[in-house]
Short mmCIF file of C-alpha atoms and ligand atoms in Angstrom, two decimals:
data_model
loop_
_atom_site.label_atom_id
_atom_site.label_comp_id
_atom_site.label_asym_id
_atom_site.label_seq_id
_atom_site.Cartn_x
_atom_site.Cartn_y
_atom_site.Cartn_z
CA MET A 959 0.00 0.00 0.00
CA SER A 960 1.34 3.45 -0.84
CA ARG A 961 1.78 6.13 1.78
CA ASN A 962 -1.11 8.11 0.28
CA GLU A 963 -3.47 5.22 0.88
CA ILE A 964 -2.33 4.81 4.49
CA ILE A 965 -2.90 8.39 5.62
CA VAL A 966 -6.60 9.17 5.87
CA SER A 967 -7.21 12.17 3.60
CA THR A 968 -8.10 15.60 4.95
CA GLU A 969 -11.35 15.41 2.95
CA GLU A 970 -12.32 12.20 4.73
CA MET A 971 -11.51 13.71 8.14
CA GLU A 972 -13.64 16.77 7.22
CA ARG A 973 -16.46 14.45 6.14
CA GLN A 974 -16.35 12.88 9.59
CA GLN A 975 -16.53 16.31 11.23
CA THR A 976 -19.65 17.00 9.20
CA PHE A 977 -21.16 13.73 10.45
CA ALA A 978 -20.29 14.77 14.01
CA GLU A 979 -22.24 18.03 13.51
CA MET A 980 -25.16 16.09 12.03
CA VAL A 981 -25.25 13.79 15.07
CA ARG A 982 -25.11 16.82 17.36
CA ALA A 983 -28.21 18.21 15.61
CA LEU A 984 -30.24 15.00 16.08
CA PRO A 985 -32.94 15.53 18.75
CA HIS A 986 -32.88 11.93 20.03
CA ARG A 987 -29.11 11.44 20.31
CA PRO A 988 -27.47 10.20 23.53
CA LYS A 989 -26.51 13.04 25.87
CA SER A 990 -23.79 11.27 27.84
CA TYR A 991 -21.15 8.58 27.27
CA HIS A 992 -18.84 6.34 29.22
CA VAL A 993 -15.82 4.52 27.78
CA VAL A 994 -14.60 1.30 29.44
CA THR A 995 -11.01 0.52 28.46
CA TYR A 996 -9.15 -2.79 28.55
CA GLY A 997 -5.53 -3.51 27.67
CA CYS A 998 -2.51 -1.41 26.88
CA GLN A 999 -1.64 2.29 26.67
CA MET A 1000 -2.44 2.24 22.96
CA ASN A 1001 -6.01 1.34 23.84
CA ALA A 1002 -6.11 3.95 26.61
CA HIS A 1003 -5.11 6.56 24.04
CA ASP A 1004 -7.67 5.27 21.51
CA SER A 1005 -10.27 5.74 24.24
CA GLU A 1006 -9.18 9.37 24.59
CA LYS A 1007 -9.80 9.78 20.86
CA ILE A 1008 -13.20 8.08 21.14
CA ALA A 1009 -14.10 10.46 23.99
CA GLY A 1010 -12.90 13.42 21.91
CA MET A 1011 -15.09 12.40 18.98
CA LEU A 1012 -18.13 11.76 21.18
CA GLU A 1013 -17.74 15.20 22.75
CA SER A 1014 -17.58 16.72 19.27
CA MET A 1015 -21.00 15.08 18.79
CA GLY A 1016 -22.31 16.96 21.83
CA MET A 1017 -22.08 14.19 24.44
CA ALA A 1018 -20.76 14.71 27.96
CA SER A 1019 -18.64 12.26 29.90
CA ALA A 1020 -20.50 10.28 32.61
CA PRO A 1021 -18.32 9.14 35.51
CA GLN A 1022 -20.18 5.82 35.94
CA ARG A 1023 -21.31 3.49 33.18
CA GLU A 1024 -24.75 3.10 34.81
CA GLU A 1025 -25.35 6.84 34.37
CA ALA A 1026 -24.47 7.02 30.66
CA ASP A 1027 -26.84 6.89 27.67
CA PHE A 1028 -24.07 5.42 25.53
CA VAL A 1029 -21.49 2.94 26.84
CA ILE A 1030 -18.57 1.90 24.69
CA PHE A 1031 -16.22 -0.99 25.52
CA ASN A 1032 -12.75 -0.63 24.03
CA THR A 1033 -11.48 -4.20 24.13
CA CYS A 1034 -8.19 -6.10 24.18
CA CYS A 1035 -7.54 -9.64 22.94
CA VAL A 1036 -3.88 -10.16 23.78
CA ARG A 1037 -4.84 -12.77 26.37
CA GLU A 1038 -8.00 -14.79 26.71
CA ASN A 1039 -8.93 -13.46 30.16
CA ALA A 1040 -9.02 -9.85 28.92
CA GLU A 1041 -11.44 -10.95 26.26
CA ARG A 1042 -13.60 -12.95 28.68
CA ARG A 1043 -13.77 -10.01 31.08
CA ALA A 1044 -14.89 -7.63 28.35
CA LEU A 1045 -17.60 -9.92 27.05
CA GLY A 1046 -18.80 -10.58 30.62
CA ASN A 1047 -19.15 -6.86 31.31
CA VAL A 1048 -20.89 -6.17 28.01
CA THR A 1049 -23.41 -8.91 28.78
CA TRP A 1050 -23.96 -7.51 32.27
CA LEU A 1051 -24.88 -4.16 30.74
CA LYS A 1052 -27.61 -5.86 28.77
CA GLU A 1053 -29.40 -6.30 32.12
CA VAL A 1054 -29.04 -2.59 32.90
CA ARG A 1055 -30.87 -1.85 29.66
CA LYS A 1056 -33.98 -3.60 31.00
CA GLN A 1057 -34.41 -0.60 33.32
CA LYS A 1058 -33.11 1.89 30.78
CA PRO A 1059 -34.34 0.98 27.29
CA GLU A 1060 -32.70 3.97 25.58
CA LEU A 1061 -29.19 2.78 26.57
CA LEU A 1062 -26.89 2.19 23.59
CA ILE A 1063 -24.05 -0.35 23.81
CA ALA A 1064 -20.96 -0.33 21.59
CA VAL A 1065 -17.91 -2.58 21.45
CA CYS A 1066 -14.69 -1.69 19.63
CA GLY A 1067 -10.95 -2.32 19.64
CA CYS A 1068 -8.68 -5.29 19.04
CA MET A 1069 -11.20 -8.02 19.88
CA ILE A 1070 -13.47 -6.90 17.06
CA GLN A 1071 -10.61 -7.26 14.53
CA GLU A 1072 -10.27 -10.97 15.38
CA PRO A 1073 -11.30 -13.23 12.52
CA GLY A 1074 -14.94 -14.30 12.87
CA MET A 1075 -15.74 -11.88 15.72
CA ALA A 1076 -17.95 -9.59 13.63
CA ASP A 1077 -20.11 -12.59 12.67
CA ARG A 1078 -20.28 -13.73 16.28
CA ILE A 1079 -21.49 -10.28 17.33
CA LEU A 1080 -24.11 -10.20 14.62
CA LYS A 1081 -25.50 -13.62 15.59
CA GLN A 1082 -24.69 -14.17 19.25
CA TYR A 1083 -24.58 -10.70 20.79
CA LYS A 1084 -27.69 -9.15 19.30
CA PHE A 1085 -27.95 -6.53 22.05
CA ILE A 1086 -24.76 -4.79 20.87
CA ASP A 1087 -25.84 -1.75 18.86
CA LEU A 1088 -22.51 -0.76 17.39
CA ALA A 1089 -19.27 -2.72 16.83
CA PHE A 1090 -16.18 -1.58 14.96
CA GLY A 1091 -12.52 -2.50 14.64
CA THR A 1092 -9.40 -0.44 15.26
CA ALA A 1093 -9.17 0.48 11.56
CA ASN A 1094 -12.62 2.14 11.69
CA LEU A 1095 -12.03 4.32 14.74
CA HIS A 1096 -11.89 7.63 12.85
CA LYS A 1097 -15.27 6.89 11.25
CA LEU A 1098 -17.12 6.90 14.57
CA PRO A 1099 -19.15 10.04 13.67
CA GLU A 1100 -20.41 8.42 10.46
CA MET A 1101 -21.25 5.16 12.25
CA MET A 1102 -23.05 7.02 15.03
CA TYR A 1103 -25.11 8.93 12.50
CA GLU A 1104 -26.04 5.71 10.73
CA LEU A 1105 -27.02 4.06 14.02
CA LEU A 1106 -29.07 6.97 15.32
CA ASN A 1107 -30.64 8.01 12.07
CA GLY A 1108 -31.29 4.59 10.55
CA GLY A 1109 -32.08 2.80 13.79
CA ASN A 1110 -30.29 -0.39 12.71
CA ARG A 1111 -27.31 -2.06 14.34
CA VAL A 1112 -23.97 -1.10 12.80
CA VAL A 1113 -21.07 -3.59 12.61
CA ARG A 1114 -17.95 -2.47 10.71
CA VAL A 1115 -14.62 -4.25 10.46
CA GLU A 1116 -12.09 -3.18 7.90
CA GLU A 1117 -8.73 -4.67 7.09
CA LYS A 1118 -7.17 -1.42 5.90
CA ASP A 1119 -4.11 -0.18 7.76
CA VAL A 1120 -4.61 3.56 8.17
CA ILE A 1121 -3.14 6.57 9.96
CA PRO A 1122 -5.83 9.09 10.87
CA GLU A 1123 -4.34 12.51 11.70
CA GLY A 1124 -6.04 15.33 13.56
CA LEU A 1125 -8.69 13.42 15.54
CA PRO A 1126 -10.14 15.34 18.48
CA VAL A 1127 -8.71 14.00 21.75
CA ARG A 1128 -10.10 14.31 25.26
CA ARG A 1129 -7.03 13.67 27.37
CA LEU A 1130 -7.43 12.04 30.76
CA ARG A 1131 -4.56 14.04 32.24
CA HIS A 1132 -3.54 17.66 31.64
CA ASP A 1133 0.06 17.25 32.71
CA ALA A 1134 0.99 14.04 30.85
CA ALA A 1135 -0.04 12.92 27.37
CA TYR A 1136 0.22 9.92 25.08
CA VAL A 1137 1.58 10.49 21.59
CA THR A 1138 1.29 7.62 19.12
CA ILE A 1139 4.29 7.49 16.81
CA MET A 1140 3.51 4.26 14.99
CA TYR A 1141 0.71 1.79 14.53
CA GLY A 1142 0.67 -1.99 14.02
CA CYS A 1143 3.44 -4.56 14.26
CA ASP A 1144 5.39 -6.69 11.77
CA ASN A 1145 7.23 -8.90 14.21
CA PHE A 1146 4.88 -11.85 14.42
CA CYS A 1147 6.14 -13.19 17.72
CA SER A 1148 4.62 -16.66 17.57
CA TYR A 1149 2.34 -16.20 20.63
CA CYS A 1150 1.05 -12.74 19.77
CA ILE A 1151 -2.18 -11.72 18.09
CA VAL A 1152 -1.32 -8.01 17.78
CA PRO A 1153 0.00 -8.13 14.18
CA TYR A 1154 -3.27 -9.78 13.11
CA VAL A 1155 -5.56 -7.26 14.79
CA ARG A 1156 -3.54 -4.03 14.60
CA GLY A 1157 -2.23 -4.57 11.08
CA ARG A 1158 1.11 -3.83 9.43
CA GLU A 1159 3.65 -1.49 10.92
CA ARG A 1160 3.21 2.12 9.79
CA SER A 1161 4.85 5.24 11.15
CA ARG A 1162 3.43 8.73 11.49
CA ASP A 1163 5.13 11.55 9.68
CA PRO A 1164 7.80 13.01 12.01
CA GLU A 1165 6.58 16.55 11.31
CA GLU A 1166 3.09 15.63 12.55
CA ILE A 1167 4.59 14.17 15.73
CA ILE A 1168 6.75 17.23 16.40
CA ARG A 1169 3.77 19.53 15.77
CA GLU A 1170 1.64 17.54 18.21
CA ALA A 1171 4.40 17.58 20.84
CA GLU A 1172 4.92 21.34 20.49
CA GLY A 1173 1.18 21.90 20.84
CA LEU A 1174 1.15 19.79 24.00
CA LEU A 1175 4.11 21.70 25.45
CA GLU A 1176 2.31 24.97 24.76
CA SER A 1177 -0.80 23.73 26.54
CA GLY A 1178 1.23 22.98 29.67
CA VAL A 1179 1.90 19.24 29.27
CA LYS A 1180 5.04 18.25 31.20
CA GLU A 1181 5.48 14.68 30.08
CA ILE A 1182 4.83 12.79 26.88
CA MET A 1183 4.74 9.04 26.47
CA LEU A 1184 5.53 7.96 22.91
CA LEU A 1185 3.53 4.92 21.93
CA GLY A 1186 4.06 2.09 19.47
CA GLN A 1187 4.15 -1.71 19.56
CA ASN A 1188 7.81 -1.53 18.61
CA VAL A 1189 8.99 2.07 18.75
CA ASN A 1190 12.56 1.07 17.85
CA SER A 1191 11.58 0.30 14.29
CA TYR A 1192 9.90 3.70 13.87
CA GLY A 1193 10.44 5.20 10.43
CA LYS A 1194 10.44 2.00 8.38
CA GLY A 1195 8.99 2.93 4.98
CA LEU A 1196 9.22 6.68 5.51
CA PRO A 1197 11.24 8.80 3.08
CA GLY A 1198 14.47 10.46 4.18
CA ASP A 1199 16.81 9.75 7.05
CA VAL A 1200 14.25 8.91 9.73
CA SER A 1201 14.77 6.71 12.80
CA PHE A 1202 13.46 6.48 16.33
CA ALA A 1203 16.74 7.82 17.71
CA LYS A 1204 16.52 10.88 15.40
CA LEU A 1205 12.89 11.48 16.30
CA LEU A 1206 13.72 11.27 19.99
CA LYS A 1207 16.55 13.78 19.56
CA ARG A 1208 14.20 16.23 17.82
CA LEU A 1209 11.59 15.81 20.55
CA ASP A 1210 14.27 16.36 23.20
CA ASP A 1211 15.10 19.67 21.50
CA THR A 1212 11.48 20.88 21.78
CA GLY A 1213 12.05 21.35 25.52
CA ILE A 1214 9.24 19.11 26.78
CA PRO A 1215 10.36 18.46 30.36
CA ARG A 1216 9.93 14.69 30.35
CA ILE A 1217 9.87 12.16 27.49
CA ARG A 1218 9.15 8.43 27.89
CA PHE A 1219 8.35 5.72 25.37
CA MET A 1220 7.13 2.18 25.05
CA THR A 1221 7.41 -0.59 23.87
CA SER A 1222 10.84 -1.59 22.59
CA HIS A 1223 11.94 -4.80 20.95
CA PRO A 1224 15.41 -5.93 22.09
CA LYS A 1225 16.42 -6.96 18.55
CA ASP A 1226 16.01 -3.36 17.31
CA LEU A 1227 17.63 -1.57 20.24
CA CYS A 1228 20.57 0.09 18.55
CA ASP A 1229 23.57 1.99 19.92
CA GLU A 1230 22.38 5.21 18.26
CA LEU A 1231 19.29 5.18 20.48
CA ILE A 1232 21.33 4.52 23.62
CA ASP A 1233 23.62 7.43 22.72
CA VAL A 1234 20.67 9.80 22.16
CA MET A 1235 19.21 8.77 25.50
CA ALA A 1236 22.50 9.23 27.29
CA SER A 1237 23.06 12.71 25.87
CA GLY A 1238 19.42 13.87 25.96
CA LYS A 1239 18.24 16.50 28.44
CA HIS A 1240 14.64 15.44 28.79
CA ILE A 1241 14.57 11.76 27.89
CA LEU A 1242 13.86 9.92 31.11
CA PRO A 1243 16.39 7.29 32.22
CA GLN A 1244 13.99 4.36 32.00
CA PHE A 1245 13.50 1.51 29.57
CA HIS A 1246 10.79 -1.08 29.13
CA LEU A 1247 12.53 -4.00 27.44
CA PRO A 1248 10.34 -7.12 27.24
CA VAL A 1249 12.48 -10.26 27.45
CA GLN A 1250 9.61 -12.83 27.40
CA SER A 1251 11.92 -15.74 28.30
CA GLY A 1252 15.46 -16.38 29.50
CA ASN A 1253 15.91 -19.54 27.45
CA ASP A 1254 17.34 -19.54 23.91
CA GLU A 1255 15.22 -22.39 22.58
CA ILE A 1256 11.99 -20.80 23.87
CA LEU A 1257 13.07 -17.43 22.45
CA ARG A 1258 13.60 -19.15 19.09
CA LEU A 1259 10.16 -20.76 19.23
CA MET A 1260 8.73 -17.38 20.18
CA ASN A 1261 10.32 -15.93 17.03
CA ARG A 1262 11.99 -13.19 19.03
CA HIS A 1263 15.22 -12.98 16.97
CA TYR A 1264 17.62 -12.57 19.90
CA THR A 1265 19.36 -14.85 22.36
CA ARG A 1266 19.66 -14.53 26.10
CA GLY A 1267 23.26 -13.42 25.60
CA GLN A 1268 22.32 -10.70 23.13
CA TYR A 1269 19.59 -9.44 25.45
CA LEU A 1270 21.98 -9.29 28.40
CA ASP A 1271 24.46 -7.43 26.22
CA ARG A 1272 21.82 -4.74 25.49
CA VAL A 1273 21.07 -4.42 29.20
CA ARG A 1274 24.77 -4.06 29.99
CA LYS A 1275 25.15 -1.40 27.29
CA LEU A 1276 22.14 0.54 28.60
CA ARG A 1277 23.48 0.46 32.14
CA GLU A 1278 26.96 1.53 31.10
CA ALA A 1279 25.63 4.49 29.12
CA ILE A 1280 22.88 5.50 31.56
CA PRO A 1281 23.92 4.54 35.10
CA GLY A 1282 21.01 3.73 37.40
CA ILE A 1283 18.54 3.44 34.48
CA GLY A 1284 15.10 2.11 35.47
CA LEU A 1285 14.47 -1.22 33.75
CA SER A 1286 11.19 -3.05 33.36
CA THR A 1287 10.15 -6.09 31.35
CA ASP A 1288 7.39 -8.45 30.22
CA ILE A 1289 7.70 -12.20 30.78
CA ILE A 1290 5.56 -15.10 29.59
CA VAL A 1291 5.59 -18.37 31.53
CA GLY A 1292 4.23 -21.69 30.33
CA PHE A 1293 4.93 -21.20 26.62
CA PRO A 1294 4.15 -24.49 24.76
CA GLY A 1295 6.80 -27.09 25.55
CA GLU A 1296 8.55 -24.98 28.24
CA THR A 1297 10.39 -27.43 30.50
CA GLU A 1298 11.20 -26.84 34.15
CA ALA A 1299 14.84 -26.28 33.19
CA GLN A 1300 13.86 -23.72 30.54
CA PHE A 1301 11.69 -21.91 33.08
CA GLU A 1302 14.64 -21.91 35.48
CA ASP A 1303 16.58 -20.01 32.79
CA THR A 1304 13.94 -17.26 33.00
CA MET A 1305 14.28 -17.23 36.79
CA SER A 1306 18.07 -16.94 36.56
CA LEU A 1307 17.80 -14.15 34.00
CA VAL A 1308 15.51 -12.18 36.32
CA ASP A 1309 17.98 -12.79 39.14
CA GLU A 1310 20.83 -11.58 36.93
CA VAL A 1311 19.18 -8.46 35.47
CA ARG A 1312 17.47 -7.12 38.64
CA TYR A 1313 14.52 -5.34 37.06
CA ASP A 1314 12.73 -2.47 38.75
CA SER A 1315 9.47 -4.07 37.71
CA ALA A 1316 8.29 -7.05 35.70
CA PHE A 1317 4.91 -7.73 34.13
CA THR A 1318 4.39 -11.47 34.20
CA PHE A 1319 1.85 -13.42 32.16
CA ILE A 1320 0.76 -17.00 31.81
CA TYR A 1321 0.86 -18.01 28.16
CA SER A 1322 -2.58 -17.79 26.57
CA ALA A 1323 -3.20 -19.54 23.25
CA ARG A 1324 -4.59 -17.16 20.61
CA THR A 1325 -6.31 -18.68 17.60
CA GLY A 1326 -4.50 -17.92 14.37
CA THR A 1327 -1.04 -17.52 15.93
CA ARG A 1328 1.73 -20.04 15.29
CA ALA A 1329 2.25 -20.94 18.94
CA ALA A 1330 -1.38 -21.99 19.25
CA GLU A 1331 -0.50 -24.92 16.94
CA MET A 1332 2.64 -25.92 18.86
CA PRO A 1333 2.72 -29.13 20.92
CA GLY A 1334 3.37 -29.33 24.66
CA ARG A 1335 0.65 -27.19 26.22
CA ILE A 1336 1.58 -26.59 29.88
CA PRO A 1337 -1.19 -27.52 32.35
CA GLU A 1338 -2.82 -24.53 34.07
CA GLU A 1339 -1.70 -25.61 37.59
CA GLU A 1340 1.90 -25.93 36.49
CA ALA A 1341 1.92 -22.53 34.76
CA THR A 1342 0.28 -20.97 37.84
CA GLU A 1343 2.88 -22.50 40.11
CA ARG A 1344 5.67 -21.16 37.86
CA ILE A 1345 4.29 -17.64 37.69
CA LYS A 1346 3.97 -17.57 41.50
CA ARG A 1347 7.61 -18.52 41.87
CA LEU A 1348 8.60 -15.85 39.36
CA ILE A 1349 6.53 -13.15 41.09
CA ASP A 1350 7.98 -14.15 44.49
CA LEU A 1351 11.49 -13.93 43.10
CA GLN A 1352 10.87 -10.51 41.49
CA GLU A 1353 9.32 -9.16 44.70
CA SER A 1354 12.18 -10.39 46.84
CA LEU A 1355 14.72 -8.77 44.50
CA GLN A 1356 12.78 -5.54 44.01
CA GLN A 1357 13.22 -4.45 47.65
CA ASP A 1358 16.93 -4.64 47.18
CA THR A 1359 16.94 -3.03 43.74
CA MET A 1360 14.94 -0.05 44.95
CA LYS A 1361 17.37 0.64 47.79
CA ARG A 1362 19.78 2.14 45.24
CA PHE A 1363 17.52 5.22 45.15
CA VAL A 1364 17.70 5.92 48.89
CA GLY A 1365 19.77 9.05 49.45
CA THR A 1366 19.50 10.20 45.83
CA GLU A 1367 17.80 13.28 44.40
CA GLU A 1368 14.77 12.70 42.20
CA GLU A 1369 12.09 14.70 40.45
CA ILE A 1370 8.51 13.51 40.46
CA LEU A 1371 5.59 14.54 38.32
CA VAL A 1372 2.81 14.52 40.91
CA GLU A 1373 -0.06 12.26 39.83
CA GLY A 1374 -2.32 12.49 42.84
CA LEU A 1375 -2.77 12.18 46.58
CA SER A 1376 -0.95 9.25 48.07
CA ARG A 1377 -3.13 6.22 48.77
CA ARG A 1378 -1.70 5.92 52.26
CA SER A 1379 -2.10 9.46 53.57
CA GLU A 1380 -4.10 12.61 52.83
CA GLN A 1381 -1.07 14.79 53.62
CA ALA A 1382 1.09 13.11 51.00
CA VAL A 1383 1.25 13.04 47.21
CA SER A 1384 2.91 10.59 44.88
CA GLY A 1385 4.24 10.52 41.37
CA LYS A 1386 6.81 8.80 39.23
CA GLY A 1387 10.44 9.74 39.49
CA LYS A 1388 12.64 10.01 36.42
CA HIS A 1389 13.44 6.31 36.63
CA GLY A 1390 9.78 5.37 36.47
CA ILE A 1391 9.37 4.46 40.12
CA SER A 1392 6.67 5.95 42.36
CA ILE A 1393 7.81 8.19 45.20
CA SER A 1394 5.66 9.57 48.00
CA VAL A 1395 6.32 13.03 49.54
CA ALA A 1396 4.42 15.43 51.83
CA GLY A 1397 2.04 17.56 49.79
CA SER A 1398 -1.52 18.42 48.90
CA GLU A 1399 -3.96 18.58 46.01
CA LYS A 1400 -2.43 21.80 44.65
CA ASP A 1401 0.79 19.94 43.84
CA ILE A 1402 -0.93 17.64 41.33
CA GLY A 1403 0.48 18.13 37.84
CA THR A 1404 3.65 19.85 39.03
CA ILE A 1405 7.22 18.60 39.01
CA LEU A 1406 8.72 18.42 42.50
CA LYS A 1407 12.35 18.01 43.44
CA CYS A 1408 12.85 15.59 46.29
CA ARG A 1409 15.38 13.50 48.13
CA VAL A 1410 14.59 9.84 48.62
CA THR A 1411 14.83 9.03 52.32
CA GLY A 1412 13.67 5.46 52.60
CA LEU A 1413 11.61 2.53 51.51
CA LYS A 1414 8.30 1.58 53.09
CA ASN A 1415 6.30 -1.44 51.90
CA ASN A 1416 7.91 -1.34 48.46
CA THR A 1417 7.22 2.42 48.02
CA LEU A 1418 9.96 4.99 47.99
CA MET A 1419 9.50 7.82 50.50
CA GLY A 1420 10.99 11.25 49.98
CA VAL A 1421 11.24 14.79 51.32
CA ARG A 1422 10.92 17.91 49.23
CA GLU A 1423 13.97 19.88 48.24
CA ALA A 1424 13.86 23.55 47.40
N1 5AD B 546 -0.08 -14.97 26.16
C1 5AD B 546 0.48 -14.38 27.23
N2 5AD B 546 1.07 -13.18 27.20
C2 5AD B 546 1.10 -12.53 26.02
N3 5AD B 546 1.61 -11.33 25.67
C3 5AD B 546 1.37 -11.13 24.36
N4 5AD B 546 0.71 -12.18 23.85
C4 5AD B 546 0.54 -13.08 24.86
C5 5AD B 546 -0.06 -14.35 24.95
N5 5AD B 546 -0.61 -14.94 23.89
C6 5AD B 546 2.33 -10.47 26.60
C7 5AD B 546 3.78 -10.24 26.16
C8 5AD B 546 3.74 -8.82 25.70
C9 5AD B 546 2.70 -8.21 26.61
C10 5AD B 546 2.12 -6.94 26.15
O1 5AD B 546 1.70 -9.21 26.65
O2 5AD B 546 4.62 -10.38 27.29
O3 5AD B 546 4.99 -8.18 25.82
FE1 SF4 B 547 3.26 -8.78 19.73
FE2 SF4 B 547 5.87 -9.24 19.32
FE3 SF4 B 547 4.62 -7.23 18.00
FE4 SF4 B 547 5.07 -7.01 20.65
S1 SF4 B 547 6.66 -7.16 19.05
S2 SF4 B 547 3.15 -6.54 19.57
S3 SF4 B 547 4.83 -9.14 21.35
S4 SF4 B 547 4.22 -9.43 17.79
#
């Protein structure tokens, strides 16, 4: 597909704005909405776009789903339990409609892009009024108009890989913002459904990204989180000398106080990026580097294209260039055929690396992926026992790892009041770890300098510095 076909045209985006105005003018349209989000940051940001579009249609956000006239579930299908949870909640809402017949129910996101799901919704979930895939997101105004004006259910799933620019966004936070830099994924890790539901990798124009970042800085945003399934391969297929490292350097020069990004693939983590991070002024010293497994044979079966040794080399390089860097990871246990000895390799890798945090998952077979066809399915009890051991190990190491911050100076972007005390606030330090300091509501959204004084129940405690 050519670049012109990927970027949704300005005319199409204007057409959608016209539909939004037409919906706004309908007398019987819903007055309030509520978005329920499952899954990753990408989905959270898509929900902000959905909210932005619904507000452009004249709807107001309702804090609780029971209070809304229109409830939209933005789903995830990376693991089976996320999918089950979403479908359970959607079905529960069907009961709410018995008391509130005007309630409209929509389902969107990755789950809808799964092969066969649109048919299932049409036949099995007849109470769903509107369903659409990730590729149809920007056409929400048109779909809403069709639903409200025609009165029929609308189910739309397209295969096209698009980049819609200029969608209205209702951001959840005023001080920190997501910025998508690329969509889709071409890696086809054997367990993962993302390439099938989010389509081929495509990168946004760097000028669009810089413009968005400058606009955010102007509106008072202090931190941006760059999003992509594999940000390290940003720029593939774009004209000119474009790379993630170069984009990051340009964003650093805009003066945005804090820049973070996720997710990175270890095979694409190049020295140029490490150098830009090390010399940057605003790029936070933190890195999310999913390892998935510590065993070479499992990594090969996962189609990850790196070995344990190569991964450890990247970690060493990051730590040399950026001392004290915050490291986090994703790990899957119970991949088909994983032996006890192979699992022990993952345990020893975790012991060796000393992550600041690890997201651990039990392997979940996804129809259509290569791993779903592999022999040696690990029984549930065994996988559960392994993940418990892994979590215990990570927790026992984390205490020790976090102690390196005690006595150091940090800067936190205050997210909210601390859960433990009304006289304290908490926010993430530069290394991505939460720190609690004395403060009040008025500190929310500001950057505070502090000194870390200790560790209490796995939370860093600090005192303010002038
Ligand atoms: N089963 C379990 N975990 C998975 N992930 C992706 N696909 C699966 C699956 N089928 C995990 C990976 C990835 C994270 C976002 O979700 O660890 O990095
Ligand atoms: Fe899935 Fe692998 Fe792509 Fe990440 S890099 S989204 S795990 S296929």
